[in-house]
CSV table of C-alpha atoms in Angstrom, one decimal:
chain,number,residue,atom,x,y,z
A,17,MET,CA,-83.7,156.0,228.0
A,18,SER,CA,-84.9,152.7,226.6
A,19,GLU,CA,-83.4,149.5,228.0
A,20,ARG,CA,-81.2,147.3,225.8
A,21,TYR,CA,-82.1,143.6,225.6
A,22,GLY,CA,-79.6,140.8,225.1
A,23,ILE,CA,-82.5,138.4,224.3
A,24,GLU,CA,-86.1,139.2,223.3
A,25,ILE,CA,-88.4,136.1,223.2
A,26,LYS,CA,-91.7,136.6,221.3
A,27,ASN,CA,-94.4,133.9,221.6
A,28,LEU,CA,-91.9,131.1,221.3
A,29,ARG,CA,-93.5,127.7,220.9
A,30,LYS,CA,-92.2,124.2,220.3
A,31,GLU,CA,-94.3,121.1,219.7
A,32,PHE,CA,-93.1,117.5,219.4
A,33,GLY,CA,-96.0,115.8,217.7
A,34,SER,CA,-99.0,116.4,219.9
A,35,LYS,CA,-96.8,117.3,222.9
A,36,VAL,CA,-96.3,121.1,223.6
A,37,ALA,CA,-92.8,121.4,225.0
A,38,VAL,CA,-92.7,125.2,225.1
A,39,ASN,CA,-96.0,127.0,225.1
A,40,ASP,CA,-95.9,130.6,223.6
A,41,ILE,CA,-93.4,132.1,226.0
A,42,SER,CA,-92.5,135.8,225.8
A,43,LEU,CA,-89.9,137.6,227.9
A,44,ASN,CA,-87.0,140.0,227.6
A,45,ILE,CA,-83.6,139.6,229.2
A,46,LYS,CA,-81.6,142.8,229.7
A,47,GLU,CA,-78.1,143.0,228.2
A,48,GLY,CA,-75.4,141.9,230.7
A,49,GLN,CA,-77.8,140.1,233.0
A,50,LEU,CA,-77.5,136.7,234.4
A,51,PHE,CA,-80.9,135.1,233.9
A,52,SER,CA,-81.8,131.7,235.4
A,53,MET,CA,-84.4,129.3,234.1
A,54,LEU,CA,-85.7,126.9,236.7
A,55,GLY,CA,-88.0,124.0,236.3
A,56,VAL,CA,-88.5,120.3,237.0
A,57,ASN,CA,-87.3,117.8,234.3
A,58,GLY,CA,-89.3,118.2,231.1
A,59,ALA,CA,-90.4,121.8,232.0
A,60,GLY,CA,-89.0,123.1,228.7
A,61,LYS,CA,-85.8,124.9,229.8
A,62,THR,CA,-83.4,123.0,227.6
A,63,THR,CA,-85.8,123.1,224.6
A,64,THR,CA,-86.1,126.9,225.1
A,65,ILE,CA,-82.3,127.5,225.1
A,66,LYS,CA,-81.9,125.0,222.2
A,67,MET,CA,-84.3,127.2,220.1
A,68,LEU,CA,-82.4,130.4,221.2
A,69,MET,CA,-79.2,128.9,219.9
A,70,GLY,CA,-80.6,127.7,216.6
A,71,LEU,CA,-80.3,124.0,217.5
A,72,SER,CA,-84.0,123.5,217.3
A,73,LYS,CA,-86.5,125.2,215.0
A,74,PRO,CA,-89.5,126.9,216.8
A,75,THR,CA,-92.9,125.7,215.8
A,76,ALA,CA,-94.0,129.3,216.1
A,77,GLY,CA,-92.7,132.6,217.4
A,78,ASP,CA,-89.3,134.2,217.2
A,79,ALA,CA,-86.5,135.4,219.4
A,80,LEU,CA,-83.9,138.2,218.9
A,81,ILE,CA,-80.4,137.6,220.2
A,82,MET,CA,-78.8,141.0,220.4
A,83,GLY,CA,-81.3,142.1,217.8
A,84,ASN,CA,-80.7,139.2,215.5
A,85,SER,CA,-83.6,136.9,214.7
A,86,ILE,CA,-83.1,133.1,215.3
A,87,LEU,CA,-85.2,132.6,212.2
A,88,THR,CA,-83.7,134.9,209.7
A,89,ASP,CA,-80.2,135.8,211.1
A,90,LEU,CA,-79.1,132.4,212.4
A,91,PRO,CA,-75.4,132.6,211.2
A,92,LYS,CA,-75.0,135.9,213.0
A,93,VAL,CA,-76.7,134.5,216.1
A,94,LYS,CA,-74.3,131.5,216.1
A,95,GLN,CA,-71.3,133.8,215.7
A,96,ILE,CA,-72.2,136.0,218.7
A,97,SER,CA,-73.5,133.4,221.1
A,98,ASN,CA,-71.9,130.3,222.6
A,99,PHE,CA,-73.0,127.4,224.7
A,100,SER,CA,-71.8,125.0,227.4
A,101,PRO,CA,-74.0,121.9,227.5
A,102,GLN,CA,-74.9,119.9,230.6
A,103,GLU,CA,-73.0,116.7,229.4
A,104,THR,CA,-69.3,116.4,229.0
A,105,SER,CA,-68.6,118.1,225.7
A,106,VAL,CA,-64.9,118.3,225.0
A,107,ALA,CA,-62.8,116.6,222.4
A,108,PRO,CA,-61.5,113.7,224.6
A,109,ASN,CA,-58.2,113.0,222.9
A,110,LEU,CA,-57.2,116.7,222.5
A,111,THR,CA,-55.3,118.5,225.2
A,112,VAL,CA,-56.8,121.4,227.1
A,113,ARG,CA,-54.9,123.9,225.0
A,114,GLU,CA,-55.9,122.1,221.7
A,115,ASN,CA,-59.5,122.1,222.7
A,116,LEU,CA,-59.4,125.9,223.3
A,117,ASP,CA,-57.4,126.5,220.1
A,118,PHE,CA,-59.8,124.4,218.1
A,119,PHE,CA,-62.9,126.4,219.3
A,120,ALA,CA,-61.2,129.7,218.7
A,121,ARG,CA,-60.4,128.6,215.1
A,122,ILE,CA,-63.9,127.5,214.3
A,123,TYR,CA,-65.2,130.8,215.4
A,124,GLY,CA,-63.0,132.4,212.7
A,125,TYR,CA,-59.9,133.6,214.6
A,126,ASP,CA,-56.5,133.1,212.8
A,127,LYS,CA,-53.9,131.0,214.4
A,128,LYS,CA,-52.0,133.8,216.2
A,129,LYS,CA,-55.2,135.2,217.7
A,130,ALA,CA,-56.4,131.8,218.6
A,131,ASP,CA,-53.2,131.0,220.4
A,132,GLU,CA,-53.5,134.3,222.3
A,133,LEU,CA,-57.1,133.6,223.2
A,134,ALA,CA,-56.3,130.1,224.4
A,135,GLU,CA,-53.5,131.5,226.6
A,136,ASP,CA,-55.8,134.1,228.0
A,137,MET,CA,-58.5,131.4,228.9
A,138,ILE,CA,-55.8,129.2,230.4
A,139,GLU,CA,-54.8,132.0,232.7
A,140,LYS,CA,-58.4,133.2,233.5
A,141,PHE,CA,-59.6,129.7,234.3
A,142,THR,CA,-56.2,128.7,236.0
A,143,LEU,CA,-55.9,125.7,233.7
A,144,GLN,CA,-52.1,125.9,233.6
A,145,GLU,CA,-51.5,122.7,235.5
A,146,VAL,CA,-53.6,120.7,233.0
A,147,GLU,CA,-53.1,122.6,229.8
A,148,LYS,CA,-51.1,119.7,228.2
A,149,SER,CA,-53.3,116.9,229.6
A,150,LYS,CA,-55.8,115.2,227.3
A,151,ALA,CA,-59.3,116.3,228.2
A,152,LYS,CA,-60.5,112.8,228.8
A,153,THR,CA,-58.0,112.5,231.7
A,154,LEU,CA,-59.4,115.5,233.6
A,155,SER,CA,-61.8,115.2,236.5
A,156,GLY,CA,-65.5,116.3,236.1
A,157,GLY,CA,-64.8,119.7,237.7
A,158,TRP,CA,-61.8,120.4,235.4
A,159,GLN,CA,-63.8,119.3,232.3
A,160,ARG,CA,-66.7,121.7,233.2
A,161,ARG,CA,-64.2,124.5,233.7
A,162,LEU,CA,-62.7,123.7,230.3
A,163,SER,CA,-66.1,123.4,228.7
A,164,ILE,CA,-67.0,126.9,229.9
A,165,ALA,CA,-63.6,128.3,228.8
A,166,MET,CA,-64.3,126.8,225.4
A,167,ALA,CA,-67.7,128.6,225.3
A,168,LEU,CA,-66.1,131.9,226.3
A,169,ILE,CA,-63.1,131.8,223.9
A,170,SER,CA,-65.2,133.3,221.1
A,171,SER,CA,-66.0,136.3,223.3
A,172,PRO,CA,-69.8,135.7,223.0
A,173,LYS,CA,-72.2,138.5,223.7
A,174,VAL,CA,-74.7,135.9,224.9
A,175,LEU,CA,-73.7,132.7,226.8
A,176,PHE,CA,-75.9,129.7,227.5
A,177,LEU,CA,-75.0,127.5,230.4
A,178,ASP,CA,-77.1,124.4,230.6
A,179,GLU,CA,-76.8,123.0,234.1
A,180,PRO,CA,-73.1,123.8,234.3
A,181,THR,CA,-72.6,122.3,237.8
A,182,LEU,CA,-74.6,119.1,237.4
A,183,GLY,CA,-72.9,116.2,239.1
A,184,LEU,CA,-70.0,118.3,240.5
A,185,ASP,CA,-69.0,118.0,244.2
A,186,VAL,CA,-69.6,121.0,246.4
A,187,LEU,CA,-66.1,122.4,246.1
A,188,ALA,CA,-66.0,122.2,242.3
A,189,ARG,CA,-69.5,123.8,242.2
A,190,ARG,CA,-68.4,126.7,244.4
A,191,GLU,CA,-65.3,127.2,242.3
A,192,LEU,CA,-67.4,127.3,239.1
A,193,TRP,CA,-69.8,129.8,240.8
A,194,ARG,CA,-66.8,132.1,241.3
A,195,VAL,CA,-65.9,131.7,237.6
A,196,ILE,CA,-69.5,132.5,236.5
A,197,GLU,CA,-69.8,135.5,238.9
A,198,LYS,CA,-66.7,137.1,237.3
A,199,LEU,CA,-68.6,136.9,234.0
A,200,LYS,CA,-71.6,138.9,235.2
A,201,GLY,CA,-72.1,142.2,233.5
A,202,LYS,CA,-69.7,141.4,230.7
A,203,MET,CA,-72.2,139.4,228.6
A,204,THR,CA,-75.8,138.2,228.8
A,205,ILE,CA,-75.9,134.8,230.5
A,206,VAL,CA,-78.8,132.3,230.4
A,207,LEU,CA,-78.4,129.6,233.0
A,208,THR,CA,-80.5,126.6,233.5
A,209,THR,CA,-80.2,124.7,236.8
A,210,HIS,CA,-81.9,122.4,239.2
A,211,TYR,CA,-80.0,123.8,242.1
A,212,MET,CA,-82.0,126.5,243.9
A,213,GLU,CA,-79.0,127.9,245.9
A,214,GLU,CA,-77.2,128.3,242.6
A,215,ALA,CA,-79.9,130.4,241.1
A,216,GLU,CA,-80.2,132.3,244.4
A,217,HIS,CA,-76.5,133.0,244.5
A,218,LEU,CA,-75.9,133.9,240.8
A,219,SER,CA,-79.1,135.3,239.2
A,220,ASP,CA,-80.2,138.9,238.5
A,221,GLU,CA,-83.6,137.5,237.3
A,222,ILE,CA,-85.3,134.2,237.5
A,223,ALA,CA,-88.0,132.5,235.5
A,224,ILE,CA,-89.8,129.4,236.7
A,225,MET,CA,-91.0,127.1,234.0
A,226,VAL,CA,-93.7,124.5,234.5
A,227,GLY,CA,-95.2,122.4,231.7
A,228,GLY,CA,-93.6,124.5,229.0
A,229,GLU,CA,-95.0,127.8,230.4
A,230,ILE,CA,-93.4,130.6,232.5
A,231,LYS,CA,-95.2,130.6,235.8
A,232,ALA,CA,-93.1,133.2,237.5
A,233,LEU,CA,-90.7,135.8,236.4
A,234,GLY,CA,-88.7,138.4,238.3
A,235,THR,CA,-85.9,139.0,240.8
A,236,LEU,CA,-85.3,136.7,243.7
A,237,GLU,CA,-87.1,139.1,246.0
A,238,GLU,CA,-90.0,139.5,243.6
A,239,ILE,CA,-90.5,135.7,243.4
A,240,LYS,CA,-90.3,135.3,247.1
A,241,LYS,CA,-92.8,138.1,247.6
A,242,LEU,CA,-95.1,136.7,244.9
A,243,THR,CA,-95.4,133.3,246.7
A,244,GLY,CA,-95.1,134.6,250.3
A,245,LYS,CA,-92.1,132.3,250.9
A,246,ASP,CA,-88.8,133.3,252.5
A,247,ASN,CA,-86.5,131.2,250.2
A,248,LEU,CA,-86.4,130.2,246.6
A,249,GLU,CA,-86.8,126.5,247.1
A,250,ASP,CA,-90.1,126.9,248.9
A,251,ALA,CA,-91.2,129.5,246.3
A,252,PHE,CA,-90.3,127.1,243.5
A,253,ILE,CA,-92.2,124.2,245.1
A,254,SER,CA,-95.3,126.3,245.7
A,255,ILE,CA,-95.3,127.4,242.0
A,256,ALA,CA,-94.4,124.0,240.6
A,257,GLU,CA,-97.1,122.3,242.6
A,258,GLU,CA,-99.8,124.8,241.8
B,4,MET,CA,-61.0,126.9,207.1
B,5,ARG,CA,-63.4,125.5,209.6
B,6,SER,CA,-63.5,122.2,207.7
B,7,ILE,CA,-59.7,122.0,207.9
B,8,GLU,CA,-59.7,122.8,211.6
B,9,PHE,CA,-62.3,120.1,212.1
B,10,SER,CA,-60.2,117.7,210.0
B,11,LYS,CA,-57.2,118.3,212.2
B,12,ARG,CA,-59.2,117.6,215.3
B,13,THR,CA,-60.6,114.4,213.8
B,14,THR,CA,-57.1,113.3,212.7
B,15,ARG,CA,-55.8,113.9,216.2
B,16,GLU,CA,-58.7,112.0,217.7
B,17,ILE,CA,-58.0,109.0,215.5
B,18,LEU,CA,-54.2,109.0,215.7
B,19,ARG,CA,-54.3,109.3,219.5
B,20,ASP,CA,-56.2,106.1,219.8
B,21,PRO,CA,-53.7,103.3,220.0
B,22,LEU,CA,-56.2,100.9,218.4
B,23,SER,CA,-55.9,102.9,215.1
B,24,TYR,CA,-52.2,101.8,214.8
B,25,ILE,CA,-52.9,98.2,215.7
B,26,PHE,CA,-55.8,97.8,213.3
B,27,CYS,CA,-55.1,100.3,210.5
B,28,LEU,CA,-51.3,99.7,210.2
B,29,GLY,CA,-50.2,96.7,212.3
B,30,PHE,CA,-52.9,94.2,211.4
B,31,PRO,CA,-52.6,94.4,207.6
B,32,ILE,CA,-48.8,94.1,207.8
B,33,ILE,CA,-49.1,91.1,210.1
B,34,MET,CA,-51.6,89.5,207.8
B,35,LEU,CA,-49.3,90.2,204.8
B,36,ILE,CA,-46.5,88.3,206.6
B,37,ILE,CA,-48.7,85.5,207.8
B,38,MET,CA,-50.3,85.0,204.3
B,39,THR,CA,-46.8,85.0,202.7
B,40,VAL,CA,-45.8,82.2,205.1
B,41,VAL,CA,-49.0,80.3,204.3
B,42,ASP,CA,-48.3,80.7,200.6
B,43,ARG,CA,-44.8,79.1,201.1
B,44,SER,CA,-46.5,76.0,202.5
B,45,ILE,CA,-49.0,75.6,199.7
B,46,PRO,CA,-47.8,73.1,197.2
B,47,LYS,CA,-47.2,74.4,193.6
B,48,GLU,CA,-49.5,71.8,192.2
B,49,ALA,CA,-52.4,73.5,194.0
B,50,GLN,CA,-52.0,76.4,191.6
B,51,MET,CA,-53.3,78.8,194.2
B,52,ASN,CA,-52.2,82.3,193.3
B,53,ILE,CA,-54.3,84.4,195.7
B,54,PHE,CA,-51.5,84.5,198.4
B,55,LYS,CA,-48.7,85.3,195.9
B,56,ILE,CA,-47.4,88.8,196.6
B,57,HIS,CA,-48.7,90.4,193.4
B,58,ALA,CA,-52.3,89.3,194.4
B,59,LEU,CA,-51.8,89.6,198.2
B,60,ALA,CA,-50.5,93.2,198.2
B,61,PRO,CA,-53.6,94.7,196.5
B,62,GLY,CA,-55.9,92.5,198.6
B,63,MET,CA,-54.2,93.6,201.7
B,64,ALA,CA,-54.4,97.3,200.6
B,65,VAL,CA,-58.2,96.9,200.3
B,66,PHE,CA,-58.3,94.9,203.6
B,67,GLY,CA,-56.7,97.9,205.3
B,68,LEU,CA,-59.4,100.2,204.0
B,69,THR,CA,-62.0,98.1,205.9
B,70,PHE,CA,-60.4,99.3,209.1
B,71,VAL,CA,-60.4,102.9,207.9
B,72,MET,CA,-64.2,102.4,207.5
B,73,LEU,CA,-64.3,101.1,211.1
B,74,PHE,CA,-62.5,104.0,212.5
B,75,THR,CA,-64.5,106.6,210.5
B,76,CYS,CA,-67.7,105.0,211.7
B,77,ILE,CA,-66.6,104.8,215.4
B,78,GLN,CA,-65.4,108.4,215.4
B,79,LEU,CA,-68.6,109.7,214.0
B,80,SER,CA,-70.9,107.6,216.1
B,81,LYS,CA,-68.9,108.4,219.2
B,82,ASP,CA,-69.1,112.1,218.5
B,83,ARG,CA,-72.9,111.8,217.9
B,84,THR,CA,-73.5,110.1,221.2
B,85,THR,CA,-71.7,112.8,223.2
B,86,ALA,CA,-72.7,116.4,223.5
B,87,PHE,CA,-69.6,117.5,221.6
B,88,LEU,CA,-71.3,117.6,218.3
B,89,THR,CA,-74.3,119.4,219.7
B,90,ARG,CA,-72.1,122.3,220.8
B,91,LEU,CA,-70.5,122.3,217.4
B,92,TYR,CA,-73.9,122.5,215.8
B,93,ALA,CA,-74.4,125.7,217.8
B,94,SER,CA,-71.2,127.1,216.3
B,95,PRO,CA,-70.9,128.7,212.9
B,96,MET,CA,-69.8,125.3,211.4
B,97,ARG,CA,-71.9,124.2,208.4
B,98,SER,CA,-72.8,120.7,207.4
B,99,VAL,CA,-70.2,120.7,204.6
B,100,ASP,CA,-67.5,121.4,207.2
B,101,PHE,CA,-68.6,118.3,209.2
B,102,ILE,CA,-68.6,116.1,206.0
B,103,ILE,CA,-65.1,117.3,204.9
B,104,GLY,CA,-63.9,117.1,208.5
B,105,TYR,CA,-64.7,113.4,208.7
B,106,THR,CA,-63.8,112.5,205.1
B,107,LEU,CA,-60.4,114.2,204.7
B,108,PRO,CA,-58.6,112.6,207.7
B,109,SER,CA,-59.9,109.1,206.6
B,110,VAL,CA,-58.6,109.7,203.0
B,111,VAL,CA,-55.1,110.7,204.4
B,112,LEU,CA,-55.1,107.7,206.8
B,113,ALA,CA,-56.1,105.4,204.0
B,114,LEU,CA,-53.3,106.6,201.7
B,115,ILE,CA,-50.7,106.4,204.4
B,116,GLN,CA,-51.9,102.9,205.1
B,117,VAL,CA,-51.7,101.8,201.4
B,118,MET,CA,-48.2,103.3,201.2
B,119,ILE,CA,-47.0,101.3,204.2
B,120,THR,CA,-48.6,98.1,203.0
B,121,TYR,CA,-47.0,98.5,199.6
B,122,ILE,CA,-43.5,99.3,201.1
B,123,CYS,CA,-43.8,96.1,203.2
B,124,SER,CA,-45.0,94.2,200.0
B,125,PHE,CA,-41.8,95.4,198.2
B,126,ILE,CA,-39.7,94.1,201.1
B,127,ILE,CA,-41.5,90.8,201.1
B,128,ALA,CA,-41.2,90.5,197.3
B,129,ALA,CA,-37.5,91.1,197.6
B,130,ILE,CA,-37.1,88.4,200.2
B,131,VAL,CA,-39.4,85.6,198.9
B,132,GLY,CA,-39.3,86.6,195.2
B,133,GLY,CA,-42.1,88.3,193.4
B,134,ASP,CA,-42.7,90.6,190.5
B,135,LEU,CA,-43.9,94.0,191.7
B,136,LYS,CA,-43.4,96.8,189.3
B,137,LEU,CA,-43.2,100.4,190.8
B,138,PHE,CA,-45.2,102.0,188.0
B,139,ASN,CA,-48.0,99.4,188.3
B,140,MET,CA,-48.1,99.8,192.1
B,141,LEU,CA,-48.4,103.6,191.8
B,142,PHE,CA,-51.1,103.2,189.2
B,143,SER,CA,-52.9,100.8,191.5
B,144,VAL,CA,-53.1,103.5,194.1
B,145,VAL,CA,-55.2,105.5,191.7
B,146,CYS,CA,-57.3,102.4,191.1
B,147,LEU,CA,-57.8,102.1,194.8
B,148,LEU,CA,-59.3,105.6,195.2
B,149,PRO,CA,-62.9,104.5,194.4
B,150,SER,CA,-62.5,101.8,197.1
B,151,VAL,CA,-61.2,104.5,199.5
B,152,LEU,CA,-64.4,106.5,198.8
B,153,LEU,CA,-66.6,103.4,199.1
B,154,TYR,CA,-65.3,102.3,202.5
B,155,ILE,CA,-65.3,105.9,203.9
B,156,GLY,CA,-68.9,106.2,202.6
B,157,PHE,CA,-69.8,103.0,204.5
B,158,GLY,CA,-68.1,104.4,207.6
B,159,LEU,CA,-70.0,107.6,207.4
B,160,LEU,CA,-73.2,105.8,206.7
B,161,PHE,CA,-73.0,103.4,209.7
B,162,GLY,CA,-71.6,106.2,211.9
B,163,ALA,CA,-74.6,108.4,211.0
B,164,LEU,CA,-77.2,105.6,211.5
B,165,LEU,CA,-75.9,103.7,214.5
B,166,ASN,CA,-74.6,104.4,218.0
B,167,ASP,CA,-71.0,103.6,219.0
B,168,LYS,CA,-72.1,100.2,220.5
B,169,ALA,CA,-73.8,98.9,217.3
B,170,ALA,CA,-71.6,100.5,214.7
B,171,PRO,CA,-68.5,98.2,215.1
B,172,GLY,CA,-70.7,95.1,214.8
B,173,VAL,CA,-72.2,96.2,211.5
B,174,CYS,CA,-68.8,97.2,210.2
B,175,SER,CA,-67.5,93.8,211.0
B,176,ILE,CA,-70.1,92.4,208.6
B,177,VAL,CA,-68.7,94.5,205.8
B,178,ILE,CA,-65.2,93.5,206.8
B,179,THR,CA,-66.1,89.8,206.5
B,180,LEU,CA,-68.0,90.3,203.2
B,181,SER,CA,-65.0,92.1,201.8
B,182,CYS,CA,-62.6,89.4,202.9
B,183,MET,CA,-64.6,86.5,201.8
B,184,ILE,CA,-66.8,87.3,198.8
B,185,GLY,CA,-64.6,90.3,197.9
B,186,GLY,CA,-61.9,87.8,197.1
B,187,ILE,CA,-59.3,89.1,199.4
B,188,TRP,CA,-58.7,85.7,201.1
B,189,MET,CA,-60.9,83.5,198.9
B,190,ASP,CA,-60.7,82.6,195.2
B,191,VAL,CA,-64.2,83.6,194.4
B,192,ASP,CA,-63.9,82.9,190.6
B,193,GLY,CA,-62.6,79.4,191.3
B,194,MET,CA,-65.6,78.7,193.5
B,195,GLY,CA,-68.3,79.7,191.0
B,196,GLY,CA,-72.0,79.2,191.7
B,197,GLY,CA,-74.1,81.4,194.0
B,198,ILE,CA,-71.0,82.8,195.8
B,199,LYS,CA,-69.5,84.0,192.6
B,200,SER,CA,-72.8,85.6,191.4
B,201,LEU,CA,-73.2,87.3,194.8
B,202,SER,CA,-69.7,88.6,194.8
B,203,HIS,CA,-70.1,90.0,191.3
B,204,CYS,CA,-73.3,91.9,192.4
B,205,LEU,CA,-71.5,93.6,195.3
B,206,PRO,CA,-68.7,96.3,195.0
B,207,PHE,CA,-66.1,94.6,197.1
B,208,TYR,CA,-64.9,92.0,194.5
B,209,HIS,CA,-64.7,94.7,191.8
B,210,GLY,CA,-62.7,97.0,194.1
B,211,VAL,CA,-60.1,94.2,194.7
B,212,GLN,CA,-60.1,93.1,191.1
B,213,ALA,CA,-59.4,96.7,189.8
B,214,VAL,CA,-56.3,97.0,192.1
B,215,ARG,CA,-55.1,93.4,191.4
B,216,MET,CA,-55.3,94.1,187.6
B,217,ALA,CA,-53.4,97.3,188.0
B,218,VAL,CA,-50.7,95.7,190.0
B,219,SER,CA,-50.4,92.9,187.4
B,220,GLY,CA,-50.1,95.5,184.6
B,221,ASP,CA,-53.3,94.2,183.0
B,222,MET,CA,-54.4,97.7,182.2
B,223,ARG,CA,-57.0,96.8,179.5
B,224,ARG,CA,-59.1,94.9,182.1
B,225,VAL,CA,-58.9,97.5,184.8
B,226,THR,CA,-61.6,99.8,183.4
B,227,LYS,CA,-64.7,97.7,184.0
B,228,PRO,CA,-64.2,96.8,187.7
B,229,LEU,CA,-62.9,100.4,188.3
B,230,ILE,CA,-66.1,101.9,186.9
B,231,ILE,CA,-68.4,99.5,188.8
B,232,THR,CA,-66.5,100.3,192.1
B,233,LEU,CA,-66.7,104.0,191.3
B,234,LEU,CA,-70.4,103.9,190.7
B,235,TYR,CA,-71.1,102.0,194.0
B,236,ALA,CA,-68.7,104.4,195.8
B,237,THR,CA,-70.5,107.4,194.5
B,238,VAL,CA,-73.9,106.1,195.4
B,239,ILE,CA,-72.9,105.0,198.9
B,240,TYR,CA,-71.0,108.2,199.7
B,241,ILE,CA,-73.9,110.4,198.5
B,242,LEU,CA,-76.3,108.3,200.5
B,243,ALA,CA,-74.0,108.7,203.6
B,244,VAL,CA,-73.8,112.5,203.2
B,245,VAL,CA,-77.6,112.8,202.8
B,246,LEU,CA,-78.2,110.6,205.8
B,247,MET,CA,-75.6,112.4,207.8
B,248,ARG,CA,-77.2,115.8,207.1
B,249,GLY,CA,-80.6,114.4,208.0
B,250,LYS,CA,-79.3,112.8,211.2
B,251,MET,CA,-77.6,116.1,212.2
B,252,LYS,CA,-80.9,117.9,212.0
B,253,LYS,CA,-82.7,115.1,213.8
B,254,ASP,CA,-80.1,114.8,216.6
B,255,VAL,CA,-80.7,118.3,217.7
B,256,ARG,CA,-84.5,118.4,217.1
């Protein structure tokens, strides 16, 4: 039986003037997998996921999101995917519930359904104690949790998490890991991170990007075996410094 | 529907900022009262009519619009400098939803502000004496619409081009230009010379004149300043929309 892919990337390339940010990368991500992209700053991770979400037009190549081309079926791609960026990205003067409701509405749900979905997210992410608070008054950890809940309210088939735990304290990070773990298998997730232990803990498969190219791709065990190292951090360093 | 939802969100963002009330509603009303007091202390021999309530009320209505411009500009530039807009770009929202979503709340805010300014003007006219006719005032709201479009256009234009630090500074230049050479506080026609020529070249003076003539019931002379303001407003708004769309694409390049 052939495998179903959530994302199929075909020779994707992005140039900014003379600089090649993403250099003809190709890979397939199985449906329901949590796929991590690792790389130092400027490796091309964020540019790659921006192209996959239709935020940036590829210079060459294409990608299919659940079979829909980012070049020719972009409205469909936007409808079935969602995104939680690395920076704070909530409407600051709206309450937690209003933020959730707003996102459900712009993804096309009617008011009744949007209210139901907001209620569901508040419950799933245990946001009850802050649901009436304005988003700007929340701590970094709560804002990230809200940000991910906003990304999930549209029931995406593909979810992009761009450094979701950046700047969080260790407790908030672990809490968010538990949230992300619960999502595994329910949708295809692409995670970018600088934290090796995060990728180790959460990923089904890992890609290591260096200078816009994928230098290693596989499960944690495969990458460790490839480099002869016994942890991901050492494996990452040996690949990045090659 | 998405544009309406985005409008609701923008409205909430603006209305939940206390500065909106201070500047958009409080400030024009306070200035209306202060200028009325100033008018009382100007001797009749000076023949200065600019602070009489029939000239002051329309001037103040336009003055209020300059703050609508400021808040439109700040809201857009603030959104652009956070990742909030980026994630909305990744949603099914189209550029027309963004444009309506920023314009509609500002139009509503402007009309509410004009209504409050006019109600206060009626109260002041009743206290100090002044001839404000209801029909003329209502007609002047129609004559104010090109100025509403003009100032919202400026707000979108600066919001699209500048970040949230630079935008208020540039808006304050337009506020000053409106007040001085727009003739809100200054009798530009009485001054003559280069100032008069400059004010006639810019839209602010014509916007104020159209509303003043409507309030005075001088309907025959309304048409010219109204058309000039409308032409400027259309050009500025279209330019703002084009730049906004271009910036949106560039922001997520």
